[in-house]
Coordinates of C-alpha atoms and ligand atoms in Angstrom, one line a residue:
M228 CA -4.9 -24.9 -40.8
S229 CA -2.1 -24.4 -38.2
K230 CA -2.7 -21.9 -35.4
P231 CA -0.2 -19.2 -34.4
L232 CA 0.2 -20.4 -30.8
E233 CA 0.6 -24.1 -31.7
G234 CA 3.6 -25.5 -29.9
I235 CA 3.0 -23.3 -26.8
K236 CA 2.2 -25.4 -23.8
I237 CA 0.4 -23.7 -20.9
I238 CA -0.2 -25.0 -17.4
D239 CA -3.6 -23.5 -16.6
F240 CA -3.8 -23.3 -12.9
T241 CA -6.8 -20.9 -13.1
H242 CA -10.3 -20.9 -11.7
V243 CA -13.6 -19.0 -11.7
Q244 CA -13.4 -16.3 -14.5
A245 CA -10.4 -13.9 -14.6
G246 CA -7.8 -16.6 -15.3
P247 CA -9.9 -19.0 -17.4
A248 CA -10.9 -16.2 -19.7
C249 CA -7.2 -15.5 -20.4
T250 CA -6.2 -19.1 -21.0
Q251 CA -9.3 -19.8 -23.1
L252 CA -8.3 -17.1 -25.5
L253 CA -4.8 -18.5 -25.8
A254 CA -6.3 -22.0 -26.4
W255 CA -8.5 -20.6 -29.2
F256 CA -5.4 -19.3 -30.9
G257 CA -3.7 -22.7 -30.8
A258 CA -1.9 -23.1 -27.4
D259 CA -2.1 -26.5 -25.7
V260 CA -3.8 -25.4 -22.5
I261 CA -3.8 -28.1 -19.7
K262 CA -6.2 -27.1 -17.0
V263 CA -5.0 -28.4 -13.7
E264 CA -7.9 -29.1 -11.3
R265 CA -8.3 -30.6 -7.9
P266 CA -9.4 -34.3 -8.1
G267 CA -13.0 -34.9 -7.3
A268 CA -14.0 -31.2 -7.3
G269 CA -12.3 -29.3 -10.1
D270 CA -12.9 -25.6 -10.8
V271 CA -15.7 -24.4 -8.6
T272 CA -17.6 -23.0 -11.6
R273 CA -18.3 -26.6 -12.8
S274 CA -21.0 -26.8 -10.1
Q275 CA -22.0 -23.1 -9.7
L276 CA -25.3 -22.0 -11.1
R277 CA -26.0 -25.4 -12.7
D278 CA -29.0 -25.5 -15.1
I279 CA -28.8 -29.3 -15.6
P280 CA -28.2 -31.5 -12.5
G281 CA -24.9 -33.3 -12.5
V282 CA -23.6 -31.6 -15.7
D283 CA -20.9 -28.9 -15.9
A284 CA -22.5 -25.5 -15.5
L285 CA -22.5 -23.0 -18.4
Y286 CA -20.3 -20.8 -16.2
F287 CA -17.6 -23.4 -16.7
T288 CA -18.3 -24.5 -20.2
M289 CA -18.3 -20.9 -21.5
L290 CA -14.8 -20.1 -20.0
N291 CA -12.9 -23.3 -20.6
S292 CA -13.4 -24.3 -24.3
N293 CA -10.6 -25.8 -26.3
K294 CA -8.6 -26.8 -23.1
R295 CA -7.6 -30.2 -21.8
S296 CA -8.3 -31.1 -18.1
L297 CA -5.8 -32.8 -15.8
T298 CA -6.8 -33.6 -12.2
L299 CA -3.9 -33.3 -9.9
D300 CA -3.6 -32.8 -6.1
T301 CA -0.6 -30.5 -6.0
K302 CA -0.4 -30.6 -2.3
K303 CA 0.6 -34.3 -2.3
P304 CA 4.3 -35.2 -2.9
E305 CA 3.5 -37.3 -6.0
G306 CA 1.3 -34.4 -7.3
K307 CA 4.2 -31.9 -6.8
E308 CA 6.5 -34.3 -8.7
I309 CA 4.1 -34.4 -11.7
L310 CA 3.7 -30.6 -11.6
T311 CA 7.5 -30.3 -11.6
K312 CA 7.8 -32.5 -14.7
L313 CA 5.1 -30.4 -16.4
I314 CA 6.9 -27.2 -15.5
K315 CA 10.1 -28.4 -17.1
E316 CA 8.4 -29.0 -20.4
S317 CA 5.9 -26.1 -20.5
D318 CA 6.2 -22.5 -21.7
V319 CA 3.7 -20.7 -19.5
L320 CA 2.0 -21.2 -16.1
V321 CA -1.0 -19.1 -15.5
E322 CA -2.7 -18.8 -12.1
N323 CA -5.2 -16.8 -10.2
F324 CA -5.2 -18.3 -6.8
G325 CA -5.6 -16.2 -3.7
P326 CA -2.4 -14.3 -2.6
G327 CA 0.5 -16.6 -1.7
A328 CA -1.2 -19.9 -2.6
L329 CA 1.3 -20.9 -5.3
D330 CA 4.2 -20.1 -2.9
R331 CA 2.5 -22.2 -0.1
M332 CA 2.3 -25.0 -2.6
G333 CA 6.1 -24.8 -2.9
F334 CA 6.2 -23.3 -6.4
T335 CA 7.7 -19.9 -5.8
W336 CA 8.9 -17.9 -8.8
E337 CA 12.5 -18.5 -7.8
H338 CA 11.9 -22.3 -7.7
I339 CA 10.0 -22.3 -11.1
K340 CA 12.8 -20.3 -12.7
E341 CA 15.3 -22.8 -11.5
L342 CA 13.3 -25.7 -12.9
N343 CA 12.8 -23.9 -16.3
P344 CA 14.5 -20.6 -17.0
G345 CA 12.3 -20.1 -20.0
M346 CA 9.1 -20.3 -18.1
I347 CA 6.6 -17.4 -18.0
V348 CA 4.6 -17.3 -14.8
A349 CA 1.5 -15.2 -15.3
S350 CA -0.7 -14.2 -12.3
V351 CA -3.9 -12.4 -11.6
K352 CA -4.4 -11.0 -8.2
G353 CA -7.0 -8.5 -6.8
F354 CA -4.4 -5.9 -6.1
S355 CA -0.8 -5.5 -7.3
D356 CA 2.3 -6.6 -5.4
G357 CA 3.2 -4.2 -2.6
H358 CA -0.3 -2.6 -2.6
H359 CA -1.6 -2.0 0.9
Y360 CA -4.5 -4.4 0.1
E361 CA -2.3 -7.1 -1.5
D362 CA -3.4 -9.7 0.9
L363 CA -7.1 -9.4 -0.1
K364 CA -9.0 -12.1 -2.1
V365 CA -11.1 -10.4 -4.8
Y366 CA -14.1 -11.1 -6.9
E367 CA -15.5 -9.1 -9.9
N368 CA -17.6 -6.5 -8.0
V369 CA -14.9 -5.9 -5.4
A370 CA -12.5 -5.0 -8.2
Q371 CA -15.1 -2.7 -9.9
C372 CA -15.4 -0.8 -6.6
A373 CA -11.6 -0.7 -6.1
G374 CA -10.8 0.4 -9.7
G375 CA -13.1 3.5 -9.9
A376 CA -15.9 2.0 -12.0
A377 CA -18.5 1.8 -9.3
S378 CA -18.1 5.3 -7.9
T379 CA -18.6 6.7 -11.4
T380 CA -21.4 4.4 -12.7
G381 CA -25.1 4.8 -12.1
F382 CA -27.3 7.9 -11.5
D383 CA -26.6 10.9 -9.4
D384 CA -29.4 10.1 -6.9
G385 CA -28.5 6.4 -6.5
P386 CA -25.6 4.4 -4.9
P387 CA -22.4 3.4 -6.6
T388 CA -23.3 0.8 -9.2
V389 CA -21.4 -2.1 -10.7
S390 CA -21.6 -2.9 -14.4
A391 CA -22.8 -6.2 -15.9
A392 CA -19.7 -6.3 -18.0
A393 CA -16.9 -8.3 -16.4
L394 CA -14.5 -5.4 -16.0
G395 CA -12.8 -7.1 -13.1
D396 CA -12.7 -10.7 -14.4
S397 CA -12.6 -11.2 -18.2
N398 CA -11.1 -7.8 -18.7
T399 CA -8.2 -8.6 -16.4
G400 CA -7.8 -11.9 -18.2
M401 CA -7.5 -10.1 -21.5
H402 CA -4.8 -7.8 -20.0
L403 CA -3.0 -10.9 -18.8
A404 CA -3.1 -12.5 -22.3
I405 CA -1.5 -9.4 -23.7
G406 CA 1.2 -9.7 -21.0
I407 CA 1.8 -13.3 -21.8
L408 CA 2.2 -12.8 -25.5
T409 CA 4.6 -9.9 -24.8
A410 CA 6.7 -12.1 -22.5
L411 CA 6.7 -14.9 -25.1
R412 CA 8.0 -12.3 -27.7
A413 CA 10.6 -11.2 -25.2
R414 CA 11.7 -14.8 -24.7
D415 CA 12.1 -15.3 -28.4
V416 CA 14.8 -12.6 -28.2
S417 CA 16.4 -13.2 -24.8
G418 CA 15.7 -16.9 -24.2
K419 CA 14.5 -16.0 -20.7
G420 CA 11.1 -16.3 -19.1
Q421 CA 9.7 -13.8 -16.7
K422 CA 6.9 -13.1 -14.2
V423 CA 3.9 -11.3 -15.6
A424 CA 1.4 -9.9 -13.0
V425 CA -1.9 -8.1 -13.6
S426 CA -4.2 -6.9 -10.9
M427 CA -7.9 -6.6 -11.2
Q428 CA -7.9 -3.1 -9.7
D429 CA -5.4 -1.9 -12.2
S430 CA -7.3 -3.5 -15.1
V431 CA -10.5 -1.9 -14.1
L432 CA -8.8 1.5 -13.7
N433 CA -7.2 1.1 -17.2
L434 CA -10.8 1.1 -18.6
C435 CA -11.7 4.0 -16.3
R436 CA -8.9 6.4 -17.4
V437 CA -11.4 9.0 -18.7
K438 CA -12.8 9.3 -15.2
L439 CA -9.3 10.1 -13.9
R440 CA -9.1 12.6 -16.7
D441 CA -12.4 14.1 -15.4
Q442 CA -11.2 14.2 -11.8
Q443 CA -8.3 16.5 -12.9
R444 CA -10.6 18.7 -15.1
L445 CA -13.0 19.0 -12.2
D446 CA -10.2 19.9 -9.8
R447 CA -9.1 22.7 -12.2
V448 CA -12.4 24.2 -13.4
G449 CA -15.1 22.9 -10.9
Y450 CA -17.5 21.4 -13.4
L451 CA -17.8 18.9 -16.3
E452 CA -19.8 20.2 -19.2
E453 CA -20.7 16.7 -20.6
Y454 CA -22.3 15.5 -17.4
P455 CA -26.1 15.8 -16.8
Q456 CA -25.3 17.9 -13.7
Y457 CA -24.2 20.7 -16.0
P458 CA -25.3 23.4 -16.2
H459 CA -28.4 23.2 -14.0
G460 CA -27.2 20.9 -11.2
S461 CA -24.2 21.1 -8.9
F462 CA -20.8 19.4 -8.6
S463 CA -18.9 18.3 -5.5
D464 CA -15.1 17.8 -5.5
V465 CA -15.4 14.2 -6.9
V466 CA -16.4 12.9 -10.3
P467 CA -20.1 12.3 -10.1
R468 CA -22.1 9.4 -11.6
G469 CA -23.0 10.5 -15.1
G470 CA -26.1 8.3 -15.8
N471 CA -26.2 7.5 -19.5
A472 CA -24.2 10.6 -20.6
G473 CA -21.7 10.1 -23.4
G474 CA -18.2 10.1 -22.0
G475 CA -16.5 12.1 -24.6
G476 CA -17.3 15.3 -26.5
Q477 CA -20.6 13.9 -27.9
P478 CA -23.7 14.3 -25.7
G479 CA -25.8 11.1 -25.8
W480 CA -28.6 9.4 -23.8
V481 CA -30.7 6.3 -23.7
L482 CA -34.1 7.3 -25.2
K483 CA -37.5 5.6 -25.0
C484 CA -39.0 4.1 -28.2
K485 CA -42.4 2.6 -29.0
G486 CA -43.4 0.0 -26.4
W487 CA -41.1 1.1 -23.6
E488 CA -44.0 0.9 -21.1
T489 CA -44.0 -2.9 -21.3
D490 CA -40.6 -3.8 -22.9
P491 CA -37.7 -3.1 -20.6
N492 CA -35.3 -2.8 -23.6
A493 CA -37.4 -0.7 -26.0
Y494 CA -34.8 2.1 -26.1
I495 CA -32.0 3.3 -28.3
Y496 CA -28.8 5.1 -27.5
F497 CA -28.7 8.4 -29.4
T498 CA -25.6 10.4 -29.9
I499 CA -25.6 14.1 -30.9
Q500 CA -22.3 14.3 -32.8
G501 CA -21.4 18.0 -33.3
H502 CA -20.9 17.8 -37.1
A503 CA -24.0 15.7 -37.5
W504 CA -26.4 18.4 -36.2
A505 CA -27.9 19.2 -39.6
P506 CA -28.6 15.5 -40.5
I507 CA -30.1 15.1 -37.0
C508 CA -32.5 18.0 -37.5
K509 CA -33.4 16.6 -41.0
A510 CA -34.1 13.2 -39.6
L511 CA -36.3 14.6 -36.8
G512 CA -38.1 17.0 -39.2
K513 CA -36.7 20.0 -37.3
E514 CA -34.9 21.8 -40.1
E515 CA -35.6 25.2 -38.4
W516 CA -33.0 24.2 -35.7
I517 CA -30.2 23.9 -38.3
D518 CA -29.3 27.6 -38.5
D519 CA -31.0 28.7 -35.3
P520 CA -28.3 30.4 -33.1
A521 CA -30.1 28.9 -30.0
Y522 CA -29.4 25.4 -31.4
M523 CA -26.7 25.5 -34.0
T524 CA -23.6 25.0 -31.8
A525 CA -22.9 22.4 -29.1
G526 CA -22.4 25.2 -26.6
A527 CA -25.8 26.7 -27.4
R528 CA -27.5 23.3 -27.1
Q529 CA -25.9 22.4 -23.7
D530 CA -28.4 24.1 -21.4
K531 CA -31.4 22.5 -23.2
I532 CA -29.9 19.2 -24.0
F533 CA -32.6 17.2 -22.1
A534 CA -35.3 19.2 -23.8
I535 CA -33.7 18.2 -27.1
F536 CA -33.7 14.6 -26.0
G537 CA -37.3 15.0 -25.1
T538 CA -38.1 16.2 -28.6
I539 CA -36.3 13.1 -30.0
E540 CA -38.3 10.9 -27.7
D541 CA -41.4 12.4 -29.1
W542 CA -40.2 11.5 -32.6
L543 CA -39.5 8.0 -31.4
K544 CA -43.0 7.4 -29.8
D545 CA -44.4 5.6 -32.8
K546 CA -41.2 3.8 -33.9
T547 CA -39.7 0.6 -32.5
K548 CA -36.0 0.7 -31.6
F549 CA -35.2 -1.2 -34.8
E550 CA -37.3 1.1 -37.1
A551 CA -35.7 4.1 -35.5
V552 CA -32.2 2.9 -36.0
D553 CA -33.1 2.0 -39.6
I554 CA -34.1 5.6 -40.2
L555 CA -31.2 7.2 -38.3
R556 CA -28.5 5.2 -39.9
K557 CA -29.4 6.8 -43.3
F558 CA -28.5 10.1 -41.7
D559 CA -25.1 8.8 -40.4
I560 CA -26.1 9.3 -36.8
P561 CA -24.2 7.1 -34.3
C562 CA -26.9 5.1 -32.5
S563 CA -28.0 1.5 -31.6
P564 CA -31.0 -0.3 -30.3
V565 CA -30.6 -1.4 -26.6
L566 CA -30.3 -5.2 -27.3
S567 CA -31.5 -7.8 -24.8
M568 CA -29.5 -11.0 -24.3
K569 CA -32.3 -12.9 -26.0
E570 CA -32.0 -10.6 -29.1
I571 CA -28.2 -11.0 -29.1
A572 CA -28.4 -14.8 -28.8
A573 CA -30.6 -14.9 -32.0
D574 CA -28.7 -12.2 -33.9
P575 CA -27.9 -13.6 -37.4
S576 CA -24.9 -11.3 -37.9
L577 CA -23.3 -12.4 -34.6
R578 CA -23.9 -16.1 -35.5
A579 CA -22.4 -15.6 -39.0
S580 CA -19.3 -13.9 -37.6
G581 CA -18.7 -16.6 -35.0
T582 CA -19.1 -14.1 -32.1
I583 CA -22.0 -16.2 -30.9
A584 CA -21.0 -19.8 -31.4
E585 CA -23.0 -23.0 -30.9
V586 CA -20.8 -25.6 -29.3
D587 CA -21.3 -29.3 -28.6
H588 CA -20.6 -30.7 -25.1
K589 CA -20.3 -34.4 -24.3
E590 CA -22.9 -34.3 -21.6
R591 CA -24.8 -31.1 -22.1
G592 CA -25.4 -31.3 -25.8
K593 CA -25.5 -28.0 -27.7
Y594 CA -25.1 -24.6 -26.0
L595 CA -24.2 -21.1 -27.0
T596 CA -21.0 -19.3 -26.1
V597 CA -19.2 -16.1 -26.9
G598 CA -16.6 -16.8 -29.6
S599 CA -13.5 -14.8 -30.4
P600 CA -14.2 -11.1 -30.6
I601 CA -10.8 -10.9 -32.5
K602 CA -11.0 -11.8 -36.2
F603 CA -8.0 -12.8 -38.3
S604 CA -7.7 -12.9 -42.1
D605 CA -5.5 -16.0 -41.9
M606 CA -7.1 -18.0 -39.1
K607 CA -10.6 -19.2 -38.4
V608 CA -11.1 -19.5 -34.6
E609 CA -12.8 -22.8 -33.9
I610 CA -14.6 -23.1 -30.6
K611 CA -14.7 -26.6 -29.1
G612 CA -16.5 -27.9 -26.1
S613 CA -15.0 -27.7 -22.6
P614 CA -13.3 -30.8 -21.2
L615 CA -14.9 -33.0 -18.6
L616 CA -13.2 -33.1 -15.2
G617 CA -9.9 -35.1 -15.6
E618 CA -10.8 -36.1 -19.2
H619 CA -7.2 -35.8 -20.3
T620 CA -5.4 -36.9 -17.1
D621 CA -4.2 -40.3 -18.4
E622 CA -3.0 -39.0 -21.7
V623 CA -1.0 -36.1 -20.0
L624 CA 0.6 -38.5 -17.6
E625 CA 1.5 -40.9 -20.4
S626 CA 3.1 -38.1 -22.3
L627 CA 5.2 -37.4 -19.1
G628 CA 6.4 -41.0 -19.2
Y629 CA 4.1 -42.6 -16.6
S630 CA 3.2 -46.3 -17.2
S631 CA -0.4 -47.5 -17.0
R632 CA 0.5 -49.2 -13.7
D633 CA 1.9 -45.9 -12.3
I634 CA -1.2 -44.1 -13.5
A635 CA -3.6 -46.6 -11.9
A636 CA -1.6 -46.2 -8.6
L637 CA -1.9 -42.4 -8.8
H638 CA -5.7 -42.7 -9.3
E639 CA -5.9 -45.2 -6.3
K640 CA -4.1 -42.7 -4.1
Q641 CA -6.3 -39.9 -5.3
V642 CA -3.3 -37.9 -6.5
V643 CA -5.0 -37.5 -9.9
Ligands
LIG747 N1 -4.4 -29.3 -5.6 C1 -4.3 -28.9 -4.3 N2 -4.7 -27.7 -3.8 C2 -5.1 -26.8 -4.7 C3 -5.3 -27.1 -6.1 C4 -4.9 -28.4 -6.5 N3 -5.0 -28.7 -7.8 N4 -5.8 -26.0 -6.7 C5 -6.0 -25.1 -5.7 N5 -5.6 -25.6 -4.5 C6 -5.6 -24.9 -3.2 C7 -4.7 -23.7 -3.2 O1 -3.3 -24.1 -3.1 C8 -5.2 -23.0 -1.9 O2 -4.7 -23.6 -0.8 P1 -4.1 -22.8 0.5 O3 -5.0 -21.5 0.6 O4 -4.3 -23.8 1.6 O5 -2.7 -22.4 0.3 C9 -6.7 -23.3 -1.9 O6 -6.8 -24.3 -2.9 C10 -7.6 -22.2 -2.2 O7 -7.2 -21.3 -3.2 P2 -7.8 -19.9 -3.4 O8 -7.4 -19.0 -2.3 O9 -7.4 -19.4 -4.7 O10 -9.4 -20.1 -3.4 P3 -10.6 -19.4 -2.7 O11 -11.8 -20.1 -3.2 O12 -10.5 -19.2 -1.2 O13 -10.6 -17.9 -3.3 C11 -10.6 -16.3 -5.1 C12 -11.1 -17.6 -4.6 C13 -11.1 -16.1 -6.5 C14 -11.3 -15.2 -4.2 C15 -9.1 -16.2 -5.0 O14 -8.6 -17.3 -5.7 C16 -8.5 -14.9 -5.5 O15 -8.6 -13.8 -4.8 N6 -7.8 -15.0 -6.6 C17 -7.1 -13.8 -7.2 C18 -8.1 -12.8 -7.8 C19 -8.9 -13.4 -8.8 O16 -8.5 -14.0 -9.8 N7 -10.2 -13.3 -8.6 C20 -11.2 -13.5 -9.7 C21 -12.0 -14.6 -9.5 S1 -13.2 -14.5 -10.8 O17 -14.4 -13.7 -10.1

């Protein structure tokens, strides 16, 4: 089956997580992604957090599937020559080096545009061009702090907290992928490439827009009724950390289930959707609350919302999180067990949909990875193992017209 991005050639100058997550997605959808890595070392994640000595770490294998690997020292003249040839015949160059690194290498946007006017150059940086922090190097948690996620995550009596979700890294990569596809579509019409830039701060903020909404509401009215601080606590002039409160109009909280004393994940998330009040009361056996003026509207429930959650926890005492959800789903109540990574890894539905994929690697053997969260009716996304360092160097050089003698000389000089 042909893939929609077949025929799109991508020079993948990315490393760590933000850039590789983007190019991996494009490789899944059929692009020929050539990962360019420094000879001898490669992407730092090949050796970070290794679980098997001498074998590419899961950090690398889970972000670089379906790609080819070319080793190339782009600081040596012969390396620059090879990169120049590659640029002339590629569609996209993706990079997430520290600020200015590509320019210092001699590959400014102006130069790349001259070499190939159809080229799309896509970059991830910590902060956007012209930002007063544009010179900073940035990792995940730095971005979460700069993008508003950390100040609004956690509990009121604790410090700013980062999320386990890669809001700065993989999320920025997904934004970049959308930018690249948009630029490819624009090129179909105009024939011209362009520069696409995404900053990690901006991408985190894009996911935190409801918190900017809340800042403006707070400025106007002085309180936020869906936060646990309302109505019994107090607000300052900044959006507080809301704990596990629901972010929209539906109050919700993480509630204890049977076994919470020993199992750190014996919890469910429970949502009190306004129009589901009657089913909630029926599920809990509290039919008397349905028409009680002290409970029947969201406004009436607000000042005793934690007492209501307490009643629900009472009901949950003798039910596991799975038993509870099996009951609540019959009443159409939005809820979920809090799933551990162990449970997710074994989840038969996630296996069946390909969201958790078992992949083969030449040296590691089988391992689990997260497959495409995007499903298509006309394409099955196949996840292949990640390449070994330099696995495709010779075949890429041959395709650029280098003879086997030239290739041997390039190896000898450690250009590749
Ligand atoms: N051949 C020769 N040189 C190479 C090369 C190659 N194939 N690939 C990279 N290099 C060089 C770069 O040219 C750069 O050289 P100079 O600094 O001398 O110009 C050098 O390697 C280091 O690059 P770097 O600044 O990207 O690497 P770092 O480890 O110091 O920083 C990071 C890492 C992630 C903090 C930085 O790249 C960054 O801020 N990137 C942008 C934001 C980002 O994507 N962060 C997410 C990372 S995922 O958590």
